Backbone as a ProteinNet text record, in pm:
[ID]
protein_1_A
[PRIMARY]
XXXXXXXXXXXXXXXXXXXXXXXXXXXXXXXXXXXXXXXXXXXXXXXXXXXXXXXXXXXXXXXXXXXXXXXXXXXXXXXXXXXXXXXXXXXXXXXXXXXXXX
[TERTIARY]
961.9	966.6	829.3	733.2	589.6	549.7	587.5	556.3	593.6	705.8	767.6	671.7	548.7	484	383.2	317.4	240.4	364	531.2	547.9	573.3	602.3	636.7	482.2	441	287.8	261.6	255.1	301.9	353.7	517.1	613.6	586.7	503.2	527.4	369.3	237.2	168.3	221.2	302.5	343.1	409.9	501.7	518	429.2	348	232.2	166.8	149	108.1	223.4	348.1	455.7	512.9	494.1	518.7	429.1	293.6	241.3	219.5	276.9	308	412	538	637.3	679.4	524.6	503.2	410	336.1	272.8	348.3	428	562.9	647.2	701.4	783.4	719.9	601.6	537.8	582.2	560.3	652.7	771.7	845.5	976.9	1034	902.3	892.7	998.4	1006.6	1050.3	954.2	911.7	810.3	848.5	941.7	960.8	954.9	957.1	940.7	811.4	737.5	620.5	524.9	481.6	440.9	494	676.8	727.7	677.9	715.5	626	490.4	412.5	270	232.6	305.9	308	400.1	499.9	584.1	459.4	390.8	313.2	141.9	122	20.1	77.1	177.1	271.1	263.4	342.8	327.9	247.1	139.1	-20.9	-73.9	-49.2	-27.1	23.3	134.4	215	180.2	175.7	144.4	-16.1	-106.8	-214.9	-212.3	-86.5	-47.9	12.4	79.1	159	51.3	-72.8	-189.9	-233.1	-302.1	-343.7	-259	-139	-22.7	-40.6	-63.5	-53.7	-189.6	-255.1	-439.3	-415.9	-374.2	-350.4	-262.3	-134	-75.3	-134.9	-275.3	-307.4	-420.7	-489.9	-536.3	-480	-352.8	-273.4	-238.3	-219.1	-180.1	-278.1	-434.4	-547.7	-556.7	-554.6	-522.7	-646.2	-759.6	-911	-933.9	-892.2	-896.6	-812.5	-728	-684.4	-708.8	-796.4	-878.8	-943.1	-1043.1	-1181.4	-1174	-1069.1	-991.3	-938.2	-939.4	-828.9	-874.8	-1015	-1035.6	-1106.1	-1179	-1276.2	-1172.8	-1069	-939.7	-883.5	-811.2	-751.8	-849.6	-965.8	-1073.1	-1054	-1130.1	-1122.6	-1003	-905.6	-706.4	-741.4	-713	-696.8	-782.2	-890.8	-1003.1	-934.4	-913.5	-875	-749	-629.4	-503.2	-533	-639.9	-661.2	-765.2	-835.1	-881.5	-787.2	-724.9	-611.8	-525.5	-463.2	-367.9	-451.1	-555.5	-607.2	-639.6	-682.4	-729.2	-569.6	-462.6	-370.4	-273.5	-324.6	-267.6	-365	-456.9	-560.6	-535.7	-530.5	-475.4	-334.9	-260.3	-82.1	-120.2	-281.9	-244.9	-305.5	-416.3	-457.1	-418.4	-337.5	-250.7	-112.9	-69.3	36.2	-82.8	-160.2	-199.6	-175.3	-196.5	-157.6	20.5	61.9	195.3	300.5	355.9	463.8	540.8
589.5	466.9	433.2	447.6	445.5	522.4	626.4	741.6	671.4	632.6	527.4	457.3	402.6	320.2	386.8	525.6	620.7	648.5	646.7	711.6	564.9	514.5	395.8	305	339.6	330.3	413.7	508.9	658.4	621.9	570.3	520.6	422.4	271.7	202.5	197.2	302.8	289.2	366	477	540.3	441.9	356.4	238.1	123	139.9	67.4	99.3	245	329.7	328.5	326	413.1	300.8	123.3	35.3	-28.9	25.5	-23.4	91	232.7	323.8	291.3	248	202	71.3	27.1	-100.9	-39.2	36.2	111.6	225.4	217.1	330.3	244.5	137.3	60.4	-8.8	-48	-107.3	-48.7	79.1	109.2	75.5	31.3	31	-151	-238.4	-339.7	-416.3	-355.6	-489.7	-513.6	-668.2	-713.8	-849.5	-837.5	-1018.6	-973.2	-840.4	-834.6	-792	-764	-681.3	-769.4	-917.4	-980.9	-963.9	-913.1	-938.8	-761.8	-700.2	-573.7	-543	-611.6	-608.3	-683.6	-796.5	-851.4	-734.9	-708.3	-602.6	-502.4	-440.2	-337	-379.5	-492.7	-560	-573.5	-633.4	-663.4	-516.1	-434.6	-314.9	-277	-266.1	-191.2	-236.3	-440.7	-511.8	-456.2	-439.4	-410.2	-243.9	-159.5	-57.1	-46.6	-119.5	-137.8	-210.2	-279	-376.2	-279.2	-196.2	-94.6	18.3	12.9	106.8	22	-58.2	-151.8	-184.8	-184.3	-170.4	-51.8	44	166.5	202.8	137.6	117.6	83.6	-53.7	-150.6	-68.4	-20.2	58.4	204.4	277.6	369.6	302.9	155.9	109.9	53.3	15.5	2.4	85.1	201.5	313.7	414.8	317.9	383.1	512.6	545.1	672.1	706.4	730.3	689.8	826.2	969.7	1059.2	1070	954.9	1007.7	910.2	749.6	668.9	782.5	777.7	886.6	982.7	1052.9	1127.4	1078.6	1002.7	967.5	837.7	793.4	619.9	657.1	736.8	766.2	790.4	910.5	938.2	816.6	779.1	611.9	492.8	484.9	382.1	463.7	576.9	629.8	588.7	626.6	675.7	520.1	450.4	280.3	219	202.5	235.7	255.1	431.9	507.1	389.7	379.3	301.4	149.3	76.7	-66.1	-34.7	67.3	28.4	83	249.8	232.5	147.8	100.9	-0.6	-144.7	-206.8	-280.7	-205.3	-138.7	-69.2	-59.9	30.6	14.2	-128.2	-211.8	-370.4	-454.6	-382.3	-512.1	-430.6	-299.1	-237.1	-294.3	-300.8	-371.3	-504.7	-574.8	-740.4	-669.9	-599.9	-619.6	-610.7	-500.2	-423.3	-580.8	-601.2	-716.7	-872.1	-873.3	-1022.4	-1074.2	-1006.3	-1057	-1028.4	-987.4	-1003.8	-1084.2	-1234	-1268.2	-1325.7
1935.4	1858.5	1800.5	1861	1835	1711.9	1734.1	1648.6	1493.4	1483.4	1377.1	1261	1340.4	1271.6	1190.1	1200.8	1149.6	1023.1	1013.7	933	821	918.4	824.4	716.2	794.2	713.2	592.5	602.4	502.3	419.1	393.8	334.9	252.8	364.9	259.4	189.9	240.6	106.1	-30.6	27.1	-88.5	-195.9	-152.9	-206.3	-264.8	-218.5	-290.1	-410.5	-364.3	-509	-574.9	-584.4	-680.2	-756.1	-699.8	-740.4	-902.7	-895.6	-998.4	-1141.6	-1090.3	-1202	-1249.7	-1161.9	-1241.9	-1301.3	-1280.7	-1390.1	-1519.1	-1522.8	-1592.3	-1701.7	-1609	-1714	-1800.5	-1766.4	-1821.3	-1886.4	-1894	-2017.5	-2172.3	-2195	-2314.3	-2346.5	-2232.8	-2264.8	-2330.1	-2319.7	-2312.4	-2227.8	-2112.6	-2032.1	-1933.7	-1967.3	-1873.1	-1804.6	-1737.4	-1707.6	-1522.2	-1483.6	-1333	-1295.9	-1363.5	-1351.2	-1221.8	-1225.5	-1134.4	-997.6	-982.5	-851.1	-846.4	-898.5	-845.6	-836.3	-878.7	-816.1	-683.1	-689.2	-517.9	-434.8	-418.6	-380.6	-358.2	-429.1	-423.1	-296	-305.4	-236	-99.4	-166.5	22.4	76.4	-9.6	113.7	140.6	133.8	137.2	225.6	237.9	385.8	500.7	437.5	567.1	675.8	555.5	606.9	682.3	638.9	700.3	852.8	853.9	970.4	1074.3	1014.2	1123.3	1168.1	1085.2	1154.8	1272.8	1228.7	1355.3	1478	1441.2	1536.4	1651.3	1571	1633.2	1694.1	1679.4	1717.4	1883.6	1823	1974.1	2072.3	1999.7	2060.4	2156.3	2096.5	2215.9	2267.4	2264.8	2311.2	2462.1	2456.5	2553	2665.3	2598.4	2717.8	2730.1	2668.1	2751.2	2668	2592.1	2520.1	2430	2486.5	2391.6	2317.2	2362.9	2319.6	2173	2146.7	2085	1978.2	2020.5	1920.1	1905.7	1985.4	1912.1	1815.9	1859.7	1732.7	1574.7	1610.5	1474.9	1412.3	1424.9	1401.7	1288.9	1246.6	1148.7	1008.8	1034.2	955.3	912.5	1035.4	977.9	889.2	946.7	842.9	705.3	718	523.9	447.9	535.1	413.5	437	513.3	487.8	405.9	414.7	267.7	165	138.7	24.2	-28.9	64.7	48	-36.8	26.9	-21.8	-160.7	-159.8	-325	-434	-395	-483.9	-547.6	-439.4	-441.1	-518.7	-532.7	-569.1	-733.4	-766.9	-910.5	-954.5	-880.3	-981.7	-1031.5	-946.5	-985.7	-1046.6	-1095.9	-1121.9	-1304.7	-1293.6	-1449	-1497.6	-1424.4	-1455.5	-1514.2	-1422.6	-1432.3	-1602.1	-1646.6	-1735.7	-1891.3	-1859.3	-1965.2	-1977.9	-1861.4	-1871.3	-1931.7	-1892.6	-1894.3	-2049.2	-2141.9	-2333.7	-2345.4	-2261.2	-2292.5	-2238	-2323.7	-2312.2	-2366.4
[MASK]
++++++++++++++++++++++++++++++++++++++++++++++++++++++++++++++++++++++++++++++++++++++++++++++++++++++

């Protein structure tokens, strides 16, 4: 069940990223009246998935499991890093490209 939260993290940054290309794609198509609920949608998950790391932090913090912080805390800081500026650059381009249009 644990294991869960590493994938679900996975999932929903991929969602984070895939939410503001397909505001970026549909801009040609001119429909823009959802574009705001998918850039929150896209923030939220990037939340969330950052929430289910820390989850999983506390989680081998709990069962004493330091070999396997020590291992893996340096990995998790970068991709969580990497995850929150992505995710921030491709919504701050949606707000920009969207902001003259309505």
């Amino acid at each position: 069940m644990i294991s869960l939260l590493n994938l679900g993290s996975l999932v929903l940054g991929l969602i984070a990223w895939i939410l503001p290309v397909v505001n970026l794609v549909r801009y040609e198509k001119h429909e823009h009246r959802s574009w705001g609920i998918l850039s929150i949608m896209s923030i939220s998950a990037c939340a969330i998935s950052l929430c289910l790391q820390i989850f999983y932090n506390y989680h081998l913090v709990k069962i004493e499991d330091w070999a396997a912080l020590l291992d893996t805390t340096g990995a998790v800081a970068f991709v969580a890093a990497v995850l929150l500026i992505v995710t921030i650059i491709l919504n701050a381009i949606t707000l920009i490209i969207y902001r003259d249009r309505k």
